[in-house]
XYZ file of C-alpha atoms in Angstrom:
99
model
C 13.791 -3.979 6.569
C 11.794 -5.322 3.912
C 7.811 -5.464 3.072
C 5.878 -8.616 4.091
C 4.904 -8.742 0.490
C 7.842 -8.775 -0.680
C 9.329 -11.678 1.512
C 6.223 -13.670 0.336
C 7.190 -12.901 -3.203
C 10.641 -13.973 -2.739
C 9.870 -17.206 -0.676
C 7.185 -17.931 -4.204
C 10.126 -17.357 -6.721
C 12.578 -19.660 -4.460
C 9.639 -22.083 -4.223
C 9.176 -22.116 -7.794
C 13.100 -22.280 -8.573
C 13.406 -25.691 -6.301
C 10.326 -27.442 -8.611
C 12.059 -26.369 -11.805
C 15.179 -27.725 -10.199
C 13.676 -31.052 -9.179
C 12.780 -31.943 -12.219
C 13.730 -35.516 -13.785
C 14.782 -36.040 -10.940
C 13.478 -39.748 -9.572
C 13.059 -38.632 -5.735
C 10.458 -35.936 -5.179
C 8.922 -34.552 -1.909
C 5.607 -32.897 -2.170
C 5.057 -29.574 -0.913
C 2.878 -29.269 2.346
C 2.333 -26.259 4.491
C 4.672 -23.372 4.664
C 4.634 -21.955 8.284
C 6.423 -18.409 8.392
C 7.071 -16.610 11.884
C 8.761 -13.469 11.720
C 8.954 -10.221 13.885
C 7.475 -7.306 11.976
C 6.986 -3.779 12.740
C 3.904 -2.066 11.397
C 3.595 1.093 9.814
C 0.602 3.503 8.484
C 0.697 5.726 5.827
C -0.305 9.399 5.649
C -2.675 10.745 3.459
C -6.224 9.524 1.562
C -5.256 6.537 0.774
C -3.580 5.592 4.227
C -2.172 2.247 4.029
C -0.806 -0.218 7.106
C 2.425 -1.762 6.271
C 3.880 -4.753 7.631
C 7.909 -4.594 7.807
C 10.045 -7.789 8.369
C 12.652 -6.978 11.159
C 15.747 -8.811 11.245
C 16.876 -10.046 14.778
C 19.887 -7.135 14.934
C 17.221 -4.600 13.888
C 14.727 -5.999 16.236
C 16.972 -5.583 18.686
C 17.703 -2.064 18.727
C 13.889 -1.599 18.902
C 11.910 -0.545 21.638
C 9.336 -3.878 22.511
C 6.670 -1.840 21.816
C 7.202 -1.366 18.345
C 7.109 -4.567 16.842
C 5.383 -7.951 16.759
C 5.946 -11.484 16.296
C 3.680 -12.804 13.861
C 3.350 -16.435 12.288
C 1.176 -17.467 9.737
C 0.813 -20.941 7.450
C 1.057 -20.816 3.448
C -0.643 -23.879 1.680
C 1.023 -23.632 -1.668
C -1.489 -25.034 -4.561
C -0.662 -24.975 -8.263
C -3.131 -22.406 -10.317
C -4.096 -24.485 -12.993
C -4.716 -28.153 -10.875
C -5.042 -26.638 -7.432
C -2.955 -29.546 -6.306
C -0.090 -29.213 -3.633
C 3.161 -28.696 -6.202
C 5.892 -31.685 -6.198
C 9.135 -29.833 -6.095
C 9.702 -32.050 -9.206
C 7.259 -30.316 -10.972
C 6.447 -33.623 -12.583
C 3.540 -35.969 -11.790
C 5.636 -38.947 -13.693
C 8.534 -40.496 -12.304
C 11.770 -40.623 -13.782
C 14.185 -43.727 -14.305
C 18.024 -42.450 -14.102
């Protein structure tokens, strides 16, 4: 199982790696809404500083756990770029190319 934070981190840097791989090129699709569903299971922390954790749960793990125990969320991403706060081309160009 894996954090929600860290899928979110790893769905930014593969998000990121398709822009810097679209670049030049002279087709480029602009990036709307990301919608995510995925089963989680959620976890608290003992102690002071008691934290709730959100685990992804992969459909074999899922599986082996009792209903009960985890949830099915889904939530919607809308990717904007810091420094325009404009949806990001997976280009990552504004100009179009000629090939």
């Amino acid at each position: 199982m894996i954090e929600l934070s860290e899928m979110v981190r790893e769905l930014r840097r593969e998000l990121v790696a398709a822009i810097a791989e679209g670049d030049g090129e002279r087709l480029r699709f602009e990036l709307g809404p990301v919608e995510i569903e995925a089963s989680v299971s959620v976890s608290k922390e003992a102690g002071g500083d008691a934290k709730l954790r959100f685990w992804i749960v992969d459909s074999g793990a899922a599986a082996k756990l009792a209903r009960s125990d985890t949830q099915r969320i889904t939530f919607t991403l809308h990717p904007r770029l810091t420094d325009s706060g404009t949806s990001p081309l997976i280009s990552g160009d504004d100009a179009p190319h000629e090939r």
